[in-house]
mmCIF file of C-alpha atoms in Angstrom:
data_model
loop_
_atom_site.group_PDB
_atom_site.id
_atom_site.type_symbol
_atom_site.label_atom_id
_atom_site.label_comp_id
_atom_site.label_asym_id
_atom_site.label_seq_id
_atom_site.Cartn_x
_atom_site.Cartn_y
_atom_site.Cartn_z
ATOM 1 C CA MET A 1 119.988 -6.874 50.948
ATOM 2 C CA LYS A 2 119.248 -10.579 51.324
ATOM 3 C CA ILE A 3 118.036 -12.788 48.458
ATOM 4 C CA LEU A 4 116.129 -15.921 49.509
ATOM 5 C CA LEU A 5 116.503 -18.767 47.018
ATOM 6 C CA ASP A 6 114.577 -22.042 46.921
ATOM 7 C CA ALA A 7 117.445 -24.496 46.403
ATOM 8 C CA MET A 8 115.151 -27.508 45.911
ATOM 9 C CA GLY A 9 112.709 -26.058 43.369
ATOM 10 C CA GLY A 10 112.919 -26.810 39.643
ATOM 11 C CA ASP A 11 113.826 -29.671 37.341
ATOM 12 C CA ASN A 12 117.587 -29.173 37.776
ATOM 13 C CA ALA A 13 117.713 -28.412 41.505
ATOM 14 C CA PRO A 14 119.823 -28.241 43.540
ATOM 15 C CA ASP A 15 122.753 -28.479 41.088
ATOM 16 C CA ALA A 16 121.711 -25.635 38.768
ATOM 17 C CA VAL A 17 120.834 -23.441 41.758
ATOM 18 C CA ILE A 18 124.230 -23.985 43.392
ATOM 19 C CA LYS A 19 126.200 -23.298 40.211
ATOM 20 C CA GLY A 20 124.039 -20.276 39.391
ATOM 21 C CA VAL A 21 124.652 -18.753 42.826
ATOM 22 C CA ALA A 22 128.409 -19.367 42.558
ATOM 23 C CA LYS A 23 128.455 -17.355 39.325
ATOM 24 C CA ALA A 24 126.032 -14.595 40.306
ATOM 25 C CA ILE A 25 127.630 -13.796 43.660
ATOM 26 C CA LYS A 26 130.606 -12.218 41.864
ATOM 27 C CA ASP A 27 128.388 -9.595 40.237
ATOM 28 C CA ILE A 28 125.969 -8.690 43.019
ATOM 29 C CA GLU A 29 126.261 -7.017 46.411
ATOM 30 C CA ALA A 30 123.439 -8.896 48.138
ATOM 31 C CA GLU A 31 123.648 -11.888 50.435
ATOM 32 C CA VAL A 32 122.113 -15.111 49.107
ATOM 33 C CA VAL A 33 120.392 -17.643 51.365
ATOM 34 C CA LEU A 34 119.893 -21.113 49.878
ATOM 35 C CA ILE A 35 116.825 -22.767 51.406
ATOM 36 C CA GLY A 36 116.588 -26.552 51.418
ATOM 37 C CA LYS A 37 118.105 -29.740 52.790
ATOM 38 C CA GLU A 38 121.394 -28.471 54.212
ATOM 39 C CA TYR A 39 123.313 -31.756 53.968
ATOM 40 C CA VAL A 40 122.267 -32.220 50.330
ATOM 41 C CA ILE A 41 123.244 -28.668 49.358
ATOM 42 C CA LYS A 42 126.641 -28.988 51.081
ATOM 43 C CA GLU A 43 127.401 -32.363 49.488
ATOM 44 C CA ARG A 44 126.396 -31.247 46.000
ATOM 45 C CA ALA A 45 128.354 -27.992 46.342
ATOM 46 C CA LYS A 46 131.552 -29.906 47.176
ATOM 47 C CA GLU A 47 131.053 -32.271 44.238
ATOM 48 C CA LEU A 48 130.137 -29.543 41.740
ATOM 49 C CA LEU A 49 132.456 -26.748 42.860
ATOM 50 C CA GLY A 50 135.194 -28.623 44.686
ATOM 51 C CA ARG A 51 134.745 -26.575 47.848
ATOM 52 C CA ASP A 52 132.175 -25.278 50.324
ATOM 53 C CA LEU A 53 129.897 -22.412 49.329
ATOM 54 C CA SER A 54 131.261 -20.405 52.263
ATOM 55 C CA GLU A 55 134.704 -20.610 50.651
ATOM 56 C CA ILE A 56 133.356 -19.045 47.472
ATOM 57 C CA SER A 57 131.803 -16.111 49.343
ATOM 58 C CA ASP A 58 130.924 -15.213 52.917
ATOM 59 C CA ARG A 59 127.688 -13.776 51.485
ATOM 60 C CA ILE A 60 126.312 -17.260 50.735
ATOM 61 C CA SER A 61 124.558 -19.187 53.513
ATOM 62 C CA ILE A 62 122.136 -22.109 53.910
ATOM 63 C CA HIS A 63 118.816 -22.224 55.782
ATOM 64 C CA ASN A 64 117.701 -25.801 56.396
ATOM 65 C CA ALA A 65 114.277 -27.013 55.245
ATOM 66 C CA GLU A 66 113.567 -30.747 55.263
ATOM 67 C CA GLU A 67 110.612 -30.953 52.855
ATOM 68 C CA THR A 68 110.204 -30.234 49.145
ATOM 69 C CA ILE A 69 107.076 -29.304 47.200
ATOM 70 C CA GLU A 70 107.103 -31.487 44.101
ATOM 71 C CA MET A 71 105.864 -30.479 40.656
ATOM 72 C CA GLU A 72 102.935 -32.927 40.858
ATOM 73 C CA ASP A 73 101.738 -31.691 44.281
ATOM 74 C CA THR A 74 98.379 -29.920 44.549
ATOM 75 C CA PRO A 75 99.297 -26.251 45.159
ATOM 76 C CA THR A 76 97.010 -25.242 48.044
ATOM 77 C CA GLN A 77 97.317 -28.585 49.812
ATOM 78 C CA ALA A 78 101.128 -28.526 49.496
ATOM 79 C CA ILE A 79 101.404 -25.000 50.924
ATOM 80 C CA LYS A 80 99.203 -25.914 53.884
ATOM 81 C CA SER A 81 100.668 -29.345 54.669
ATOM 82 C CA LYS A 82 104.379 -29.008 53.869
ATOM 83 C CA LYS A 83 105.262 -26.381 56.460
ATOM 84 C CA ASP A 84 108.961 -27.281 56.406
ATOM 85 C CA SER A 85 109.308 -27.214 52.617
ATOM 86 C CA SER A 86 111.913 -24.953 51.017
ATOM 87 C CA MET A 87 109.147 -22.900 49.401
ATOM 88 C CA VAL A 88 106.986 -22.351 52.498
ATOM 89 C CA VAL A 89 110.039 -21.624 54.658
ATOM 90 C CA GLY A 90 111.181 -19.099 52.047
ATOM 91 C CA PHE A 91 107.849 -17.326 52.033
ATOM 92 C CA ASN A 92 107.758 -17.168 55.820
ATOM 93 C CA LEU A 93 111.271 -15.720 55.971
ATOM 94 C CA LEU A 94 110.230 -13.114 53.397
ATOM 95 C CA LYS A 95 107.069 -12.270 55.336
ATOM 96 C CA GLU A 96 109.074 -11.912 58.576
ATOM 97 C CA ASP A 97 111.492 -9.455 56.898
ATOM 98 C CA GLN A 98 114.388 -11.918 57.081
ATOM 99 C CA GLY A 99 114.867 -11.473 53.352
ATOM 100 C CA ASP A 100 114.090 -8.892 50.677
ATOM 101 C CA VAL A 101 113.077 -11.092 47.735
ATOM 102 C CA PHE A 102 112.226 -14.769 47.223
ATOM 103 C CA ILE A 103 113.101 -16.784 44.089
ATOM 104 C CA SER A 104 111.847 -20.246 43.191
ATOM 105 C CA ALA A 105 111.722 -22.435 40.077
ATOM 106 C CA GLY A 106 109.408 -24.875 41.812
ATOM 107 C CA ASN A 107 105.737 -25.765 41.365
ATOM 108 C CA SER A 108 104.198 -22.671 39.720
ATOM 109 C CA GLY A 109 100.770 -23.132 41.258
ATOM 110 C CA ALA A 110 102.218 -23.568 44.731
ATOM 111 C CA LEU A 111 104.462 -20.534 44.298
ATOM 112 C CA LEU A 112 101.566 -18.293 43.289
ATOM 113 C CA THR A 113 99.301 -19.726 45.988
ATOM 114 C CA GLY A 114 101.980 -19.320 48.652
ATOM 115 C CA ALA A 115 102.806 -15.779 47.603
ATOM 116 C CA THR A 116 99.153 -14.809 47.806
ATOM 117 C CA LEU A 117 98.262 -16.671 51.023
ATOM 118 C CA LEU A 118 101.482 -16.296 53.026
ATOM 119 C CA VAL A 119 102.950 -13.004 51.784
ATOM 120 C CA GLY A 120 99.593 -11.434 50.927
ATOM 121 C CA ARG A 121 98.118 -9.296 48.172
ATOM 122 C CA ILE A 122 98.622 -5.566 48.092
ATOM 123 C CA LYS A 123 95.324 -4.081 49.211
ATOM 124 C CA GLY A 124 93.406 -2.813 46.200
ATOM 125 C CA ILE A 125 94.868 -5.309 43.724
ATOM 126 C CA ASP A 126 92.292 -7.873 42.704
ATOM 127 C CA ARG A 127 94.760 -10.462 41.380
ATOM 128 C CA PRO A 128 98.559 -10.481 41.326
ATOM 129 C CA ALA A 129 100.129 -11.494 37.998
ATOM 130 C CA LEU A 130 103.373 -12.727 36.474
ATOM 131 C CA ALA A 131 105.372 -10.225 34.446
ATOM 132 C CA GLY A 132 107.660 -12.115 32.073
ATOM 133 C CA ILE A 133 110.485 -10.370 30.218
ATOM 134 C CA LEU A 134 111.169 -11.147 26.567
ATOM 135 C CA PRO A 135 113.489 -9.792 23.848
ATOM 136 C CA SER A 136 112.212 -7.077 21.539
ATOM 137 C CA TYR A 137 113.628 -4.986 18.712
ATOM 138 C CA HIS A 138 116.234 -2.700 20.319
ATOM 139 C CA GLY A 139 114.861 -3.388 23.796
ATOM 140 C CA ARG A 140 112.831 -5.644 26.035
ATOM 141 C CA LEU A 141 109.174 -6.569 26.196
ATOM 142 C CA VAL A 142 107.099 -7.280 29.301
ATOM 143 C CA LEU A 143 104.346 -9.894 28.965
ATOM 144 C CA MET A 144 101.687 -9.722 31.671
ATOM 145 C CA ASP A 145 100.064 -12.013 32.697
ATOM 146 C CA CYS A 146 102.223 -14.933 31.509
ATOM 147 C CA GLY A 147 100.623 -17.711 33.528
ATOM 148 C CA ALA A 148 99.252 -16.813 36.961
ATOM 149 C CA ASN A 149 95.546 -16.286 36.164
ATOM 150 C CA THR A 150 93.953 -18.497 33.534
ATOM 151 C CA ASN A 151 90.512 -16.932 34.027
ATOM 152 C CA CYS A 152 90.368 -13.149 34.155
ATOM 153 C CA ARG A 153 87.942 -10.239 34.222
ATOM 154 C CA PRO A 154 88.351 -6.816 32.587
ATOM 155 C CA LEU A 155 89.344 -5.287 35.942
ATOM 156 C CA ASN A 156 92.262 -7.716 36.125
ATOM 157 C CA LEU A 157 93.622 -6.754 32.711
ATOM 158 C CA LEU A 158 93.279 -3.068 33.571
ATOM 159 C CA GLN A 159 95.283 -3.587 36.764
ATOM 160 C CA PHE A 160 97.842 -5.727 34.913
ATOM 161 C CA ALA A 161 98.414 -2.749 32.613
ATOM 162 C CA GLN A 162 98.745 -0.335 35.525
ATOM 163 C CA MET A 163 101.108 -2.591 37.493
ATOM 164 C CA ALA A 164 103.273 -3.181 34.422
ATOM 165 C CA SER A 165 103.440 0.562 33.772
ATOM 166 C CA ILE A 166 104.634 1.205 37.337
ATOM 167 C CA TYR A 167 107.166 -1.628 37.110
ATOM 168 C CA MET A 168 108.581 -0.379 33.794
ATOM 169 C CA ALA A 169 108.881 3.196 35.055
ATOM 170 C CA ASN A 170 110.559 2.236 38.342
ATOM 171 C CA THR A 171 112.758 -0.689 37.336
ATOM 172 C CA VAL A 172 113.485 -0.357 33.624
ATOM 173 C CA GLY A 173 113.391 3.437 33.436
ATOM 174 C CA VAL A 174 110.732 3.670 30.714
ATOM 175 C CA GLU A 175 108.685 6.639 31.926
ATOM 176 C CA SER A 176 105.626 6.149 29.735
ATOM 177 C CA PRO A 177 105.704 2.529 28.525
ATOM 178 C CA ARG A 178 103.477 1.740 25.562
ATOM 179 C CA ILE A 179 100.814 -0.787 26.574
ATOM 180 C CA GLY A 180 99.187 -3.086 24.024
ATOM 181 C CA LEU A 181 96.314 -5.530 24.526
ATOM 182 C CA LEU A 182 97.023 -8.903 22.892
ATOM 183 C CA ASN A 183 94.271 -9.641 20.397
ATOM 184 C CA ILE A 184 93.514 -11.320 17.066
ATOM 185 C CA GLY A 185 93.210 -7.934 15.351
ATOM 186 C CA THR A 186 93.829 -4.248 15.988
ATOM 187 C CA GLU A 187 90.195 -3.104 15.692
ATOM 188 C CA GLU A 188 88.443 -2.464 19.013
ATOM 189 C CA THR A 189 85.539 -4.710 17.980
ATOM 190 C CA LYS A 190 87.820 -7.758 17.608
ATOM 191 C CA GLY A 191 88.323 -10.504 20.190
ATOM 192 C CA ASN A 192 86.195 -12.307 22.746
ATOM 193 C CA GLU A 193 84.021 -10.615 25.377
ATOM 194 C CA LEU A 194 86.869 -10.328 27.880
ATOM 195 C CA ILE A 195 89.171 -8.559 25.419
ATOM 196 C CA ARG A 196 86.473 -6.272 23.989
ATOM 197 C CA ASN A 197 85.372 -5.149 27.465
ATOM 198 C CA SER A 198 88.974 -4.781 28.618
ATOM 199 C CA TYR A 199 89.658 -2.584 25.601
ATOM 200 C CA GLN A 200 86.763 -0.276 26.508
ATOM 201 C CA LEU A 201 87.914 -0.155 30.135
ATOM 202 C CA LEU A 202 91.484 0.717 29.173
ATOM 203 C CA LYS A 203 90.287 3.253 26.655
ATOM 204 C CA LYS A 204 88.191 5.040 29.289
ATOM 205 C CA TYR A 205 90.583 4.955 32.282
ATOM 206 C CA ALA A 206 94.076 4.741 30.783
ATOM 207 C CA LYS A 207 94.813 8.460 31.030
ATOM 208 C CA GLU A 208 93.526 8.760 34.610
ATOM 209 C CA LEU A 209 95.653 5.784 35.709
ATOM 210 C CA ASN A 210 98.778 6.949 33.848
ATOM 211 C CA ILE A 211 98.605 4.068 31.371
ATOM 212 C CA ASN A 212 99.921 4.794 27.880
ATOM 213 C CA PHE A 213 97.432 2.503 26.135
ATOM 214 C CA ILE A 214 98.066 2.232 22.376
ATOM 215 C CA GLY A 215 95.260 -0.228 21.623
ATOM 216 C CA ASN A 216 95.144 -3.838 20.465
ATOM 217 C CA ILE A 217 98.270 -5.553 19.211
ATOM 218 C CA GLU A 218 98.638 -8.809 17.312
ATOM 219 C CA GLY A 219 101.249 -11.385 18.301
ATOM 220 C CA ARG A 220 103.262 -10.885 15.102
ATOM 221 C CA GLU A 221 103.691 -7.175 15.869
ATOM 222 C CA ALA A 222 104.647 -7.539 19.528
ATOM 223 C CA PHE A 223 108.410 -7.779 19.032
ATOM 224 C CA LEU A 224 108.936 -5.018 16.479
ATOM 225 C CA GLY A 225 109.617 -2.286 19.026
ATOM 226 C CA GLU A 226 106.243 -0.547 18.806
ATOM 227 C CA VAL A 227 105.089 -1.660 22.264
ATOM 228 C CA ASP A 228 106.789 -2.075 25.654
ATOM 229 C CA VAL A 229 104.161 -4.183 27.449
ATOM 230 C CA VAL A 230 101.731 -6.803 26.154
ATOM 231 C CA ILE A 231 98.666 -7.449 28.319
ATOM 232 C CA ALA A 232 96.858 -10.813 28.258
ATOM 233 C CA ASP A 233 94.988 -13.216 30.497
ATOM 234 C CA GLY A 234 97.284 -15.840 32.016
ATOM 235 C CA PHE A 235 96.138 -18.668 29.729
ATOM 236 C CA THR A 236 96.709 -16.761 26.497
ATOM 237 C CA GLY A 237 99.878 -15.174 27.851
ATOM 238 C CA ASN A 238 101.408 -18.514 28.822
ATOM 239 C CA VAL A 239 100.663 -20.055 25.421
ATOM 240 C CA PHE A 240 102.221 -16.969 23.796
ATOM 241 C CA LEU A 241 105.294 -17.199 26.054
ATOM 242 C CA LYS A 242 105.919 -20.913 25.441
ATOM 243 C CA THR A 243 105.453 -20.456 21.682
ATOM 244 C CA VAL A 244 108.029 -17.659 21.619
ATOM 245 C CA GLU A 245 110.517 -19.756 23.625
ATOM 246 C CA GLY A 246 110.037 -22.658 21.217
ATOM 247 C CA LEU A 247 110.500 -20.417 18.191
ATOM 248 C CA GLY A 248 113.703 -19.012 19.669
ATOM 249 C CA LYS A 249 115.087 -22.532 20.095
ATOM 250 C CA LEU A 250 114.112 -23.403 16.507
ATOM 251 C CA VAL A 251 115.908 -20.345 15.121
ATOM 252 C CA LYS A 252 119.097 -21.138 17.069
ATOM 253 C CA ILE A 253 119.087 -24.819 16.025
ATOM 254 C CA SER A 254 118.374 -23.986 12.382
ATOM 255 C CA LEU A 255 121.075 -21.320 12.329
ATOM 256 C CA LYS A 256 123.635 -23.694 13.823
ATOM 257 C CA GLU A 257 122.797 -26.444 11.326
ATOM 258 C CA SER A 258 123.039 -24.006 8.404
ATOM 259 C CA MET A 259 126.488 -22.799 9.523
ATOM 260 C CA THR A 260 127.888 -26.317 9.942
ATOM 261 C CA GLU A 261 126.225 -27.969 6.954
ATOM 262 C CA ASN A 262 129.485 -28.299 4.992
ATOM 263 C CA ILE A 263 133.011 -26.918 4.817
ATOM 264 C CA PHE A 264 131.950 -23.946 2.674
ATOM 265 C CA ALA A 265 129.206 -22.977 5.150
ATOM 266 C CA LYS A 266 131.713 -23.157 8.015
ATOM 267 C CA ILE A 267 134.238 -20.960 6.195
ATOM 268 C CA GLY A 268 131.548 -18.468 5.157
ATOM 269 C CA ALA A 269 130.241 -18.213 8.719
ATOM 270 C CA VAL A 270 133.578 -17.197 10.255
ATOM 271 C CA PRO A 271 133.405 -13.445 9.420
ATOM 272 C CA ALA A 272 129.820 -13.294 10.669
ATOM 273 C CA LEU A 273 130.436 -15.098 13.979
ATOM 274 C CA PRO A 274 130.437 -11.948 16.206
ATOM 275 C CA SER A 275 127.091 -10.826 14.758
ATOM 276 C CA ILE A 276 125.670 -14.335 14.982
ATOM 277 C CA LYS A 277 126.678 -14.612 18.646
ATOM 278 C CA ARG A 278 125.027 -11.266 19.437
ATOM 279 C CA PHE A 279 121.860 -12.429 17.677
ATOM 280 C CA ALA A 280 121.861 -15.751 19.539
ATOM 281 C CA LYS A 281 122.258 -13.918 22.848
ATOM 282 C CA THR A 282 119.301 -11.675 22.024
ATOM 283 C CA MET A 283 117.125 -14.696 21.227
ATOM 284 C CA ASP A 284 118.105 -16.583 24.398
ATOM 285 C CA TYR A 285 115.291 -16.274 26.973
ATOM 286 C CA LYS A 286 117.771 -17.284 29.687
ATOM 287 C CA GLU A 287 119.341 -13.829 29.373
ATOM 288 C CA TYR A 288 116.148 -12.229 30.701
ATOM 289 C CA GLY A 289 115.783 -13.940 34.065
ATOM 290 C CA GLY A 290 112.547 -14.992 35.725
ATOM 291 C CA ALA A 291 109.019 -13.622 35.832
ATOM 292 C CA LEU A 292 108.178 -11.082 38.538
ATOM 293 C CA PHE A 293 105.032 -11.737 40.579
ATOM 294 C CA LEU A 294 103.559 -8.244 40.795
ATOM 295 C CA GLY A 295 100.750 -7.477 43.219
ATOM 296 C CA VAL A 296 101.995 -9.098 46.437
ATOM 297 C CA LYS A 297 103.415 -7.216 49.416
ATOM 298 C CA LYS A 298 107.009 -8.415 48.964
ATOM 299 C CA PRO A 299 109.121 -9.105 45.861
ATOM 300 C CA VAL A 300 108.666 -12.647 44.513
ATOM 301 C CA VAL A 301 110.312 -14.016 41.354
ATOM 302 C CA LYS A 302 109.250 -17.168 39.472
ATOM 303 C CA ALA A 303 112.175 -18.793 37.666
ATOM 304 C CA HIS A 304 111.542 -21.154 34.760
ATOM 305 C CA GLY A 305 110.896 -24.722 35.901
ATOM 306 C CA SER A 306 113.693 -26.024 33.670
ATOM 307 C CA SER A 307 116.152 -23.299 34.707
ATOM 308 C CA ASP A 308 119.819 -24.148 34.308
ATOM 309 C CA GLU A 309 122.739 -22.431 36.041
ATOM 310 C CA LYS A 310 122.766 -19.597 33.494
ATOM 311 C CA LEU A 311 119.108 -18.760 34.036
ATOM 312 C CA PHE A 312 119.503 -18.877 37.822
ATOM 313 C CA GLU A 313 122.498 -16.559 37.534
ATOM 314 C CA PHE A 314 120.536 -13.968 35.564
ATOM 315 C CA THR A 315 117.435 -14.349 37.738
ATOM 316 C CA ILE A 316 119.465 -13.620 40.891
ATOM 317 C CA LYS A 317 120.911 -10.482 39.295
ATOM 318 C CA GLN A 318 117.440 -9.436 38.144
ATOM 319 C CA ALA A 319 116.023 -9.929 41.652
ATOM 320 C CA GLU A 320 118.625 -7.600 43.146
ATOM 321 C CA GLN A 321 117.683 -4.883 40.640
ATOM 322 C CA PHE A 322 113.974 -5.441 41.341
ATOM 323 C CA VAL A 323 114.489 -4.798 45.046
ATOM 324 C CA ASN A 324 116.835 -1.839 44.536
ATOM 325 C CA HIS A 325 114.322 0.014 42.368
ATOM 326 C CA LYS A 326 111.516 -0.388 44.945
ATOM 327 C CA ALA A 327 108.745 -1.150 42.440
ATOM 328 C CA VAL A 328 106.749 -3.021 45.107
ATOM 329 C CA ASP A 329 106.850 0.009 47.414
ATOM 330 C CA GLU A 330 105.530 2.173 44.592
ATOM 331 C CA LEU A 331 102.720 -0.292 43.870
ATOM 332 C CA LYS A 332 101.715 -0.330 47.539
ATOM 333 C CA SER A 333 101.775 3.455 47.730
ATOM 334 C CA ILE A 334 99.459 3.842 44.746
ATOM 335 C CA TYR A 335 97.011 1.000 45.358
ATOM 336 C CA GLU A 336 96.559 1.554 49.077
ATOM 337 C CA SER A 337 95.777 5.262 48.724
ATOM 338 C CA GLU A 338 92.293 6.641 49.394
ATOM 339 C CA LEU A 339 92.208 8.119 45.891
ATOM 340 C CA ASN A 340 92.696 4.684 44.354
ATOM 341 C CA LYS A 341 89.923 3.198 46.516
ATOM 342 C CA GLU A 342 87.476 5.801 45.213
ATOM 343 C CA LYS A 343 88.582 5.212 41.614
ATOM 344 C CA LEU A 344 88.299 1.427 42.035
ATOM 345 C CA ASP A 345 84.657 1.740 43.106
ATOM 346 C CA GLU A 346 83.958 3.908 40.067
ATOM 347 C CA ILE A 347 85.670 1.426 37.735
ATOM 348 C CA LYS A 348 83.709 -1.520 39.140
ATOM 349 C CA GLN A 349 80.488 0.385 38.591
ATOM 350 C CA TYR A 350 81.443 1.143 34.993
ATOM 351 C CA ILE A 351 82.253 -2.538 34.355
ATOM 352 C CA THR A 352 78.666 -3.466 35.199
ATOM 353 C CA THR A 353 77.517 -1.327 32.254
ATOM 354 C CA LEU A 354 79.849 -3.223 29.919
ATOM 355 C CA GLU A 355 78.539 -6.594 31.039
ATOM 356 C CA VAL A 356 74.890 -5.776 30.368
#
């Protein structure tokens, strides 16, 4: 297996990328190809690690790309004009089967545009979406969509639920993941038009599409272990995601301040340190890697724009698991079947009755 990694994407690139690869390579079997300005990567690796990347592992290599897509670049224009950027080169290598998965922490809009235009959508999927992974009570929670599609239709949310179900079954091993629709209340009459119509669509077709739909779920209930996947449009999902990350940081800061407030607090915290460390690890979003872009023909992973070496390390490990479990192959098999085409036509016809 070969993991393609955008070495120039993200706020902390290439330093965090280089250090993350150096750590992750010890725990994975895949090769890792760093894509970006070769002379920059080599110089930074020597300064940061004290030696060449090739000396750390013969499974690390560099593929030169002279341009970089910046965070302020217009996504579509950047993908079309910066042909020798680390992101575009990465997508082309993935498309040409010179890699098995592509990871980038770069410009989110450009990443999603490039994945769709250069790698291509799986036939039958209306819109690919980002599946983010978050901590949950005694487990993990998938949030989909967490930022790819700010404007959605009921069909999109239905397919998000189906794609997430397939991903959870194939990669996480949850055979019948519980799917909840993020809403302001649990009643089916709550929410805006999109959510109400999506509820009716899920209610009607969930069983036929092997979706274990449990109904609406409020944000405060999402992490209590009663649901495995939360479905939302990309705008709502991204706000939810960023709020959760901010809350996690607040809890960790507040906990640290409380434990170091005075000498008595420090002494009292000593016996509880193992439990506190486990709790802090659970609350750390860096432990959960990047967001998977489900719905395109090849595996693509979006790492957080502010990823540090720890988050890159976990994202690389996550990407290897994603490829090994062949979730993309399963998605293609289901969505490109004749049976799915017939069902999709039926679903689109039913949606017209909801919109009247």
